[in-house]
Short mmCIF file of C-alpha atoms in Angstrom, two decimals:
data_model
loop_
_atom_site.label_atom_id
_atom_site.label_comp_id
_atom_site.label_asym_id
_atom_site.label_seq_id
_atom_site.Cartn_x
_atom_site.Cartn_y
_atom_site.Cartn_z
CA MET T 113 49.22 56.53 117.18
CA THR T 114 50.31 56.55 113.58
CA PRO T 115 53.85 55.29 113.34
CA ARG T 116 56.34 57.88 112.03
CA PRO T 117 58.17 56.90 108.82
CA PRO T 118 61.73 55.78 109.49
CA CYS T 119 63.20 58.72 107.59
CA ALA T 120 61.18 61.39 109.42
CA ALA T 121 63.48 61.55 112.45
CA PRO T 122 66.58 62.29 110.40
CA ARG T 123 64.65 64.94 108.48
CA LEU T 124 63.54 66.60 111.71
CA ALA T 125 67.08 66.47 113.03
CA VAL T 126 68.44 68.03 109.87
CA ALA T 127 65.76 70.74 109.96
CA ALA T 128 66.50 71.54 113.59
CA LEU T 129 70.22 71.72 112.93
CA ALA T 130 69.62 73.92 109.89
CA ALA T 131 67.52 76.32 111.94
CA LEU T 132 70.23 76.43 114.61
CA ALA T 133 72.84 77.11 111.96
CA ALA T 134 70.76 79.90 110.45
CA LEU T 135 70.35 81.54 113.84
CA ALA T 136 74.05 81.25 114.53
CA GLY T 137 74.89 82.68 111.10
CA CYS T 138 72.48 85.60 111.50
CA ALA T 139 73.89 86.39 114.92
CA SER T 140 77.39 86.57 113.47
CA LEU T 141 76.53 89.00 110.65
CA GLN T 142 76.64 92.06 112.90
CA GLN T 143 79.02 94.72 111.61
CA PRO T 144 81.94 95.48 113.96
CA ALA T 145 82.30 98.97 115.32
CA PRO T 146 85.02 101.23 113.86
CA PRO T 147 88.39 101.36 115.59
CA HIS T 148 88.64 103.46 118.73
CA ASP T 149 91.02 106.32 119.56
CA ASP T 150 89.81 108.63 116.79
CA PRO T 151 92.41 111.42 116.34
CA THR T 152 90.11 113.71 114.31
CA PRO T 153 90.29 117.34 115.54
CA PRO T 154 87.16 119.55 115.66
CA ALA T 155 88.50 122.08 113.13
CA TRP T 156 91.40 122.79 110.79
CA THR T 157 94.31 124.81 112.16
CA ALA T 158 94.80 126.62 108.84
CA ALA T 159 91.11 126.84 107.90
CA ALA T 160 91.03 130.62 108.38
CA SER T 161 93.27 130.98 105.32
CA SER T 162 90.43 130.08 102.93
CA ALA T 163 87.48 132.29 102.18
CA PRO T 164 84.01 130.69 102.58
CA VAL T 165 83.23 130.06 98.93
CA GLY T 166 81.19 126.95 98.23
CA GLY T 167 82.13 124.94 101.31
CA ASP T 168 82.18 121.17 101.02
CA ALA T 169 79.76 121.31 98.10
CA ALA T 170 82.59 122.74 95.99
CA VAL T 171 84.57 119.53 96.49
CA ARG T 172 82.78 117.75 93.69
CA ALA T 173 83.62 114.84 91.48
CA ASP T 174 84.41 117.04 88.46
CA TRP T 175 86.52 119.69 90.20
CA TRP T 176 89.03 119.69 87.31
CA GLU T 177 86.49 121.51 85.15
CA ARG T 178 86.93 124.60 87.33
CA PHE T 179 90.42 125.32 86.00
CA GLY T 180 89.24 126.57 82.61
CA ASP T 181 91.63 124.49 80.49
CA PRO T 182 89.69 122.70 77.73
CA ALA T 183 92.32 119.95 77.55
CA LEU T 184 92.09 119.03 81.25
CA ALA T 185 88.71 117.27 81.41
CA PRO T 186 89.38 114.97 78.39
CA LEU T 187 92.83 114.22 79.79
CA VAL T 188 91.44 113.20 83.18
CA ALA T 189 88.72 111.12 81.54
CA GLN T 190 91.30 109.27 79.45
CA ALA T 191 93.50 108.68 82.49
CA LEU T 192 90.60 107.29 84.51
CA ARG T 193 89.71 105.01 81.63
CA ALA T 194 93.09 103.68 80.55
CA ASN T 195 95.61 104.17 83.36
CA THR T 196 97.50 100.93 83.97
CA ASP T 197 97.51 101.30 87.77
CA LEU T 198 93.73 101.63 87.72
CA ASP T 199 93.47 98.55 85.50
CA ALA T 200 95.46 96.62 88.12
CA ALA T 201 93.23 97.99 90.90
CA ARG T 202 90.12 96.89 89.00
CA ALA T 203 91.61 93.41 88.61
CA ARG T 204 92.31 93.26 92.36
CA LEU T 205 88.73 94.29 93.03
CA ARG T 206 87.45 91.46 90.82
CA GLN T 207 89.65 89.07 92.76
CA ALA T 208 88.24 90.31 96.07
CA ARG T 209 84.67 89.92 94.83
CA ALA T 210 85.39 86.40 93.61
CA GLN T 211 86.91 85.60 97.00
CA ARG T 212 83.71 86.81 98.62
CA GLU T 213 81.70 84.39 96.46
CA ILE T 214 84.08 81.59 97.43
CA ALA T 215 83.57 82.36 101.11
CA ALA T 216 79.78 82.52 100.69
CA ALA T 217 79.79 79.10 99.05
CA ALA T 218 80.88 77.57 102.39
CA LEU T 219 77.41 78.34 103.78
CA SER T 220 75.67 76.17 101.20
CA PRO T 221 75.53 72.39 100.75
CA THR T 222 77.61 70.83 98.01
CA LEU T 223 76.15 68.38 95.53
CA GLY T 224 78.06 66.17 93.16
CA ALA T 225 77.29 63.42 90.69
CA SER T 226 79.26 60.21 90.40
CA GLY T 227 79.28 57.12 88.31
CA SER T 228 81.32 53.95 88.21
CA ALA T 229 81.67 50.80 86.19
CA GLN T 230 83.38 47.66 87.48
CA ALA T 231 84.24 44.41 85.76
CA SER T 232 85.78 41.42 87.54
CA ARG T 233 86.67 37.92 86.45
CA SER T 234 87.99 34.94 88.35
CA GLU T 235 89.47 31.77 86.90
CA GLY T 236 86.87 29.48 85.44
CA ARG T 237 84.05 31.98 85.79
CA ASP T 238 82.35 34.50 83.54
CA THR T 239 83.04 38.22 83.81
CA ALA T 240 80.91 39.99 86.43
CA GLU T 241 79.96 43.60 85.80
CA GLN T 242 78.44 46.22 88.04
CA TYR T 243 77.37 49.78 87.20
CA ARG T 244 76.52 52.56 89.65
CA ALA T 245 75.27 56.17 89.28
CA GLY T 246 74.27 58.55 92.01
CA LEU T 247 74.33 61.92 93.72
CA ASP T 248 76.49 62.84 96.72
CA ALA T 249 75.68 65.74 99.06
CA ARG T 250 77.59 67.30 101.94
CA TRP T 251 76.79 70.17 104.24
CA GLU T 252 78.98 71.49 107.03
CA ILE T 253 76.57 73.36 109.29
CA ASP T 254 77.85 76.74 110.42
CA LEU T 255 76.81 76.29 114.08
CA TRP T 256 79.12 78.94 115.52
CA GLY T 257 79.25 81.40 112.64
CA ALA T 258 82.77 80.65 111.38
CA ALA T 259 81.70 80.55 107.73
CA ALA T 260 79.48 83.60 108.15
CA ALA T 261 82.40 85.49 109.70
CA GLY T 262 84.50 84.47 106.72
CA VAL T 263 81.83 85.87 104.40
CA ARG T 264 81.77 89.08 106.38
CA ALA T 265 85.56 89.34 106.22
CA ALA T 266 85.57 88.74 102.47
CA ASP T 267 82.75 91.23 101.99
CA ALA T 268 84.62 93.90 103.95
CA ALA T 269 87.77 93.14 101.96
CA ALA T 270 85.81 93.55 98.71
CA GLN T 271 84.42 96.87 99.92
CA ALA T 272 87.96 97.92 100.84
CA GLY T 273 89.04 96.97 97.33
CA ALA T 274 86.31 99.16 95.83
CA LEU T 275 87.34 102.05 98.05
CA THR T 276 91.00 101.52 97.24
CA LEU T 277 90.09 101.73 93.55
CA ALA T 278 88.20 104.97 94.22
CA HIS T 279 91.20 106.40 96.06
CA ALA T 280 93.45 105.40 93.17
CA GLN T 281 91.07 107.17 90.79
CA VAL T 282 91.28 110.33 92.91
CA ALA T 283 95.08 110.11 92.85
CA VAL T 284 95.22 109.57 89.07
CA ALA T 285 92.86 112.47 88.39
CA ALA T 286 94.97 114.72 90.60
CA GLU T 287 98.16 113.50 88.95
CA ALA T 288 96.74 114.27 85.51
CA ALA T 289 95.69 117.75 86.62
CA LEU T 290 99.06 118.41 88.26
CA GLY T 291 100.89 117.25 85.15
CA LEU T 292 98.88 119.44 82.81
CA LEU T 293 99.08 122.50 85.06
CA GLN T 294 102.83 122.13 85.41
CA LEU T 295 103.05 121.74 81.63
CA ARG T 296 101.08 124.95 81.16
CA GLY T 297 103.34 126.68 83.65
CA THR T 298 106.43 125.56 81.74
CA GLN T 299 104.87 126.72 78.48
CA ALA T 300 104.08 130.08 80.07
CA ARG T 301 107.68 130.44 81.27
CA GLU T 302 108.91 129.59 77.79
CA ALA T 303 106.65 132.27 76.30
CA ILE T 304 107.95 134.82 78.81
CA ALA T 305 111.53 133.94 77.93
CA ARG T 306 110.82 134.32 74.22
CA ARG T 307 109.11 137.66 74.77
CA ASN T 308 112.04 138.95 76.80
CA LEU T 309 114.45 137.58 74.20
CA GLU T 310 112.75 139.72 71.56
CA THR T 311 113.10 142.77 73.80
CA GLN T 312 116.77 142.02 74.44
CA LEU T 313 117.40 141.55 70.72
CA GLN T 314 115.92 144.98 70.10
CA THR T 315 118.15 146.40 72.83
CA LEU T 316 121.16 144.71 71.26
CA GLN T 317 120.30 146.28 67.91
CA ILE T 318 120.00 149.71 69.46
CA THR T 319 123.29 149.25 71.29
CA GLN T 320 125.04 148.28 68.06
CA TRP T 321 123.67 151.39 66.34
CA ARG T 322 124.85 153.59 69.19
CA HIS T 323 128.25 151.91 69.05
CA GLU T 324 128.51 152.59 65.32
CA ALA T 325 127.65 156.22 66.08
CA GLY T 326 130.41 156.33 68.67
CA LEU T 327 128.04 156.91 71.57
CA VAL T 328 128.86 153.72 73.51
CA THR T 329 131.77 151.33 73.74
CA GLN T 330 132.11 147.76 72.53
CA LEU T 331 131.65 146.72 76.16
CA ASP T 332 127.98 147.70 76.04
CA VAL T 333 127.50 145.66 72.86
CA GLU T 334 129.07 142.56 74.40
CA GLN T 335 127.01 142.92 77.57
CA ALA T 336 123.83 143.19 75.51
CA ARG T 337 124.85 140.12 73.49
CA THR T 338 125.58 138.21 76.71
CA ALA T 339 122.09 138.94 78.02
CA VAL T 340 120.58 137.73 74.75
CA GLU T 341 122.46 134.45 74.79
CA GLN T 342 121.73 133.81 78.45
CA THR T 343 118.03 134.16 77.80
CA ARG T 344 118.28 132.07 74.63
CA ALA T 345 119.99 129.31 76.64
CA GLN T 346 116.91 128.93 78.84
CA LEU T 347 114.65 127.97 75.92
CA PRO T 348 115.97 124.43 75.24
CA ALA T 349 115.64 123.45 78.89
CA LEU T 350 112.09 124.79 79.06
CA ALA T 351 111.16 123.04 75.79
CA ALA T 352 112.65 119.78 77.09
CA GLY T 353 110.71 120.12 80.33
CA ALA T 354 107.48 120.63 78.40
CA ALA T 355 108.17 117.61 76.18
CA GLN T 356 108.93 115.42 79.20
CA ALA T 357 105.73 116.58 80.91
CA MET T 358 103.72 115.64 77.82
CA ASN T 359 105.42 112.24 77.70
CA ALA T 360 104.53 111.61 81.36
CA LEU T 361 100.92 112.58 80.72
CA ALA T 362 100.75 110.22 77.75
CA VAL T 363 101.95 107.30 79.87
CA LEU T 364 99.54 108.30 82.63
CA THR T 365 96.67 107.99 80.15
CA GLY T 366 97.82 104.59 78.93
CA ARG T 367 99.43 105.79 75.70
CA ALA T 368 102.95 105.79 74.35
CA PRO T 369 105.26 108.75 75.03
CA GLY T 370 104.84 111.45 72.42
CA ALA T 371 101.19 110.65 71.70
CA LEU T 372 99.97 113.91 73.24
CA HIS T 373 102.51 116.36 71.81
CA ALA T 374 100.29 117.70 69.04
CA GLU T 375 97.26 117.79 71.30
CA LEU T 376 98.78 119.52 74.32
CA ALA T 377 101.06 121.90 72.45
CA ALA T 378 98.00 123.64 70.98
CA GLY T 379 96.41 126.69 72.54
CA ASP T 380 97.89 129.82 74.06
CA PRO T 381 101.21 128.84 75.67
CA ALA T 382 101.47 132.23 77.36
CA ALA T 383 98.38 131.64 79.46
CA ALA T 384 99.41 130.66 82.98
CA PRO T 385 97.23 128.09 84.80
CA ALA T 386 94.18 129.70 86.33
CA ALA T 387 93.32 128.76 89.90
CA PRO T 388 89.63 128.37 90.81
CA PRO T 389 88.00 130.29 93.67
CA ASP T 390 89.22 129.42 97.12
CA LEU T 391 87.68 126.54 99.01
CA ALA T 392 86.21 126.52 102.48
CA PRO T 393 86.85 122.95 103.63
CA ALA T 394 84.28 121.18 105.72
CA ILE T 395 85.04 120.11 109.26
CA PRO T 396 87.62 117.31 109.51
CA ALA T 397 85.07 114.61 110.33
CA GLU T 398 83.14 115.32 107.12
CA VAL T 399 86.31 115.33 105.06
CA LEU T 400 87.36 111.97 106.47
CA ARG T 401 83.95 110.55 105.59
CA ARG T 402 84.57 111.65 102.00
CA ARG T 403 88.05 110.20 101.70
CA ALA T 404 88.08 106.76 100.15
CA ASP T 405 91.41 105.73 101.69
CA VAL T 406 90.11 106.34 105.24
CA GLN T 407 86.99 104.30 104.52
CA ALA T 408 89.09 101.57 102.92
CA ALA T 409 91.28 101.38 106.04
CA GLU T 410 88.15 101.07 108.20
CA ARG T 411 86.85 98.23 105.99
CA GLN T 412 90.22 96.48 106.26
CA TRP T 413 89.89 96.67 110.02
CA ALA T 414 86.38 95.23 109.81
CA ALA T 415 87.70 92.34 107.72
CA ALA T 416 90.45 91.67 110.25
CA ALA T 417 87.93 91.77 113.13
CA ALA T 418 85.71 89.26 111.31
CA ARG T 419 88.67 86.94 110.78
CA VAL T 420 89.22 86.89 114.54
CA GLU T 421 85.67 85.59 114.99
CA GLN T 422 86.22 83.10 112.19
CA VAL T 423 89.32 81.47 113.68
CA ASP T 424 87.88 81.63 117.20
CA ALA T 425 84.79 79.69 116.06
CA GLN T 426 87.01 77.00 114.56
CA ARG T 427 88.00 75.96 118.10
CA LEU T 428 84.42 74.77 118.73
CA PRO T 429 82.84 71.48 117.59
CA SER T 430 81.75 71.31 113.96
CA LEU T 431 78.85 69.31 112.58
CA SER T 432 78.64 68.00 109.05
CA LEU T 433 75.94 66.05 107.23
CA GLY T 434 76.53 63.90 104.21
CA GLY T 435 74.54 61.53 102.14
CA SER T 436 74.24 59.82 98.82
CA ILE T 437 71.54 58.31 96.70
CA GLY T 438 72.05 56.23 93.61
CA LEU T 439 71.23 53.23 91.47
CA SER T 440 73.13 50.00 91.02
CA ALA T 441 72.72 47.42 88.24
CA LEU T 442 74.60 44.58 86.59
CA THR T 443 74.25 46.12 83.14
CA LEU T 444 74.50 49.70 81.89
CA GLY T 445 71.03 49.55 80.40
CA GLY T 446 69.61 48.27 83.64
CA LEU T 447 70.45 51.37 85.65
CA GLY T 448 67.00 52.80 85.01
CA SER T 449 65.39 49.97 86.94
CA GLY T 450 68.32 49.05 89.13
CA ALA T 451 68.44 48.78 92.87
CA ALA T 452 68.32 52.04 94.82
CA VAL T 453 71.13 52.69 97.27
CA ALA T 454 70.96 55.51 99.84
CA SER T 455 73.07 56.54 102.79
CA LEU T 456 73.07 59.33 105.38
CA LEU T 457 76.03 60.29 107.55
CA ALA T 458 76.33 62.84 110.32
CA GLY T 459 79.72 63.65 111.80
CA VAL T 460 81.01 65.77 114.65
CA ASP T 461 84.57 67.09 114.70
CA LEU T 462 85.97 68.40 117.98
CA PRO T 463 89.60 69.55 118.22
CA VAL T 464 91.11 68.10 121.39
CA LEU T 465 94.88 68.29 121.11
CA ASP T 466 96.49 70.47 118.46
CA GLY T 467 99.59 71.72 120.24
CA GLY T 468 98.05 75.18 120.73
CA ARG T 469 97.70 75.80 116.99
CA LEU T 470 94.14 77.16 117.11
CA ARG T 471 94.83 79.45 120.05
CA ALA T 472 97.91 80.76 118.27
CA GLN T 473 95.82 81.40 115.16
CA VAL T 474 93.39 83.45 117.26
CA ARG T 475 96.24 85.50 118.70
CA GLN T 476 97.67 85.94 115.22
CA GLN T 477 94.40 87.30 113.88
CA GLU T 478 93.96 89.52 116.92
CA ALA T 479 97.39 90.99 116.21
CA ALA T 480 96.38 91.48 112.55
CA ARG T 481 93.23 93.27 113.74
CA ASP T 482 95.32 95.55 115.96
CA GLU T 483 97.65 96.20 113.05
CA ALA T 484 94.66 97.17 110.88
CA ALA T 485 93.48 99.54 113.63
CA ALA T 486 96.93 101.17 113.72
CA ALA T 487 96.91 101.42 109.92
CA TRP T 488 93.47 103.08 110.06
CA ARG T 489 94.72 105.63 112.58
CA ALA T 490 97.83 106.28 110.48
CA THR T 491 95.63 106.82 107.41
CA VAL T 492 93.47 109.30 109.32
CA LEU T 493 96.52 111.22 110.56
CA ALA T 494 98.02 111.25 107.05
CA ALA T 495 94.74 112.58 105.63
CA LEU T 496 94.61 115.33 108.26
CA LEU T 497 98.22 116.24 107.55
CA GLU T 498 97.57 116.36 103.82
CA VAL T 499 94.70 118.82 104.24
CA GLU T 500 96.56 121.02 106.71
CA ASP T 501 99.65 121.15 104.50
CA ALA T 502 97.52 121.97 101.45
CA LEU T 503 95.81 124.81 103.31
CA VAL T 504 99.14 126.23 104.48
CA ALA T 505 100.61 125.97 100.97
CA LEU T 506 97.56 127.65 99.50
CA ARG T 507 97.76 130.58 101.89
CA SER T 508 101.51 131.13 101.53
CA THR T 509 101.47 130.73 97.73
CA ARG T 510 98.61 133.20 97.40
CA GLU T 511 100.51 135.80 99.45
CA GLN T 512 103.71 135.11 97.52
CA LEU T 513 101.95 135.54 94.17
CA ALA T 514 100.42 138.88 95.19
CA ALA T 515 103.85 140.23 96.14
CA GLN T 516 105.47 138.92 92.96
CA GLN T 517 102.78 140.44 90.76
CA ALA T 518 103.44 143.80 92.39
CA ALA T 519 107.14 143.30 91.74
CA VAL T 520 106.44 142.57 88.06
CA ARG T 521 104.51 145.80 87.69
CA SER T 522 107.38 147.77 89.19
CA ALA T 523 110.00 145.88 87.16
CA ARG T 524 108.11 146.50 83.94
CA SER T 525 107.92 150.23 84.66
CA ALA T 526 111.59 150.32 85.57
CA ALA T 527 112.57 148.51 82.36
CA THR T 528 110.53 150.92 80.26
CA LEU T 529 112.04 153.97 81.96
CA ALA T 530 115.58 152.59 81.68
CA ALA T 531 115.18 151.92 77.95
CA GLN T 532 113.81 155.39 77.32
CA ARG T 533 116.59 157.11 79.28
CA TYR T 534 119.24 154.97 77.60
CA ARG T 535 118.06 156.08 74.17
CA SER T 536 118.26 159.66 75.40
CA GLY T 537 121.74 159.12 76.81
CA LEU T 538 120.69 159.84 80.38
CA VAL T 539 121.74 156.48 81.87
CA ASP T 540 124.39 153.93 80.99
CA PHE T 541 123.72 150.47 79.64
CA GLN T 542 124.08 148.79 83.01
CA ASN T 543 120.75 150.25 84.08
CA VAL T 544 119.02 148.81 81.01
CA LEU T 545 120.68 145.44 81.41
CA GLN T 546 119.83 145.15 85.08
CA SER T 547 116.22 146.23 84.59
CA GLN T 548 115.67 143.68 81.82
CA ARG T 549 117.17 140.89 83.91
CA THR T 550 115.02 141.88 86.86
CA LEU T 551 111.89 141.92 84.70
CA LEU T 552 112.63 138.48 83.23
CA ALA T 553 113.26 137.00 86.66
CA ALA T 554 110.11 138.61 88.10
CA GLU T 555 107.86 137.43 85.27
CA ASP T 556 109.34 133.93 85.43
CA ALA T 557 108.74 133.84 89.17
CA VAL T 558 105.11 134.91 88.72
CA ALA T 559 104.55 132.15 86.16
CA GLY T 560 106.07 129.58 88.49
CA THR T 561 104.12 130.78 91.51
CA ALA T 562 100.86 130.93 89.54
CA THR T 563 101.46 127.30 88.62
CA GLY T 564 102.18 126.57 92.28
CA LEU T 565 98.91 128.21 93.30
CA ALA T 566 96.94 126.14 90.80
CA THR T 567 98.65 122.92 91.87
CA ALA T 568 98.04 123.81 95.52
CA HIS T 569 94.32 123.92 94.69
CA VAL T 570 94.61 120.49 93.07
CA ARG T 571 96.31 119.08 96.14
CA LEU T 572 93.64 120.59 98.36
CA TYR T 573 90.87 119.09 96.21
CA LYS T 574 92.59 115.71 96.48
CA ALA T 575 93.14 116.06 100.22
CA LEU T 576 89.48 116.96 100.76
CA GLY T 577 88.38 113.79 98.98
CA GLY T 578 87.31 115.43 95.73
CA GLY T 579 87.16 113.46 92.53
CA TRP T 580 84.59 110.82 93.43
CA ASP T 581 81.04 110.55 94.72
CA PRO T 582 80.97 108.62 98.02
CA GLN T 583 77.34 107.58 97.50
CA SER T 584 77.11 106.56 93.84
CA ASP T 585 80.61 105.09 93.65
CA ILE T 586 80.19 102.89 96.70
CA GLU T 587 76.91 101.54 95.35
CA ALA T 588 78.52 100.93 91.96
CA HIS T 589 81.43 99.02 93.53
CA ARG T 590 79.34 96.79 95.79
#
């Protein structure tokens, strides 16, 4: 029989251990199941309030383009590009990805180079020199899958970071849309106030003429002037609200306050925000699959479950291999032909007495896993609540707006009739004054409710998971 080289046995042992480690690592890469106790209902309680227009397909990534405001899409794009909160979320995602690479490095051997020079001299003797150069390698074999579980935990955490970024993008897009729609609503209310102010000024002029003709008393003139000044007093507050809204939008898009005044003040300020067609939300399970925050909570749970496996595997024996190879010579130039030095070391580490530390770590991670499961369930319930509340708000605001629009039509007719009869002397000034106040209040209420209807649509889009593509975005963030 041909004798086996002395180094063959260690090589076979290393190969066998490597195969065992690979099998153990592969066995530990199974994805954990999602948390149990799913509270998702089969249907929405308030779903009947929305007409079936578009279904879940209408909840698209560019839903803000459906509002018909040319300034909205560029504003959202700028916010998604330069918002400071999103910049911080992107930085956290890069950290999570780097942590995943750090965890994956534990599965691979480490290799380092070393060199040394030594000079020694004793009394009465010449100086003795020695030079060494070599390579050192170490590999801790992942027999029980602890390192692989750490990789899986880091990978799930990185995926959760990507999903958290996506959820933050959805929130920023919705915040930009809400800010612009509320700005447009304030501008519409300001235009209504100015239009009514012009009407009241005309009424004041007529009243003064009638007073000069002796047809009415000074009381009517003062009442007309009071109505004018009360309406005029609303304008500064509305203008300040519009300026503050534009400042908030500028900061949201990563710019200094005031940077958007010229841009957002343009256009027709009297145009109230237009709400898109009603949505027919998909069933709750489909909505939750779209929502990035729900998926992020599930990935956080998966990371916590993997960490339980990681710390549990650390209670088992660990095997490490190390070795070095190098050259040794008495002169620096002689290293090329110096003596070869090689070593191989295998070590086993078995925790015996640790005061219960490892068991406590397992219990700690199990509690963290349970906490992540509770957080996932809370996220699901919050998502369901957000959709239900948005549906209820949409239904009630739509009904409120219809009634207020009817009231405006009646108030406008009443104001016209009162003005005509006042000029003819058929009614006193109180009728004119009251009809104008009623018309102003009704038109202002319609503008506010129209804004509320548009913002209710935005909140429903956000609640349904609109504003991102679950397929392309997840692939891009992997």
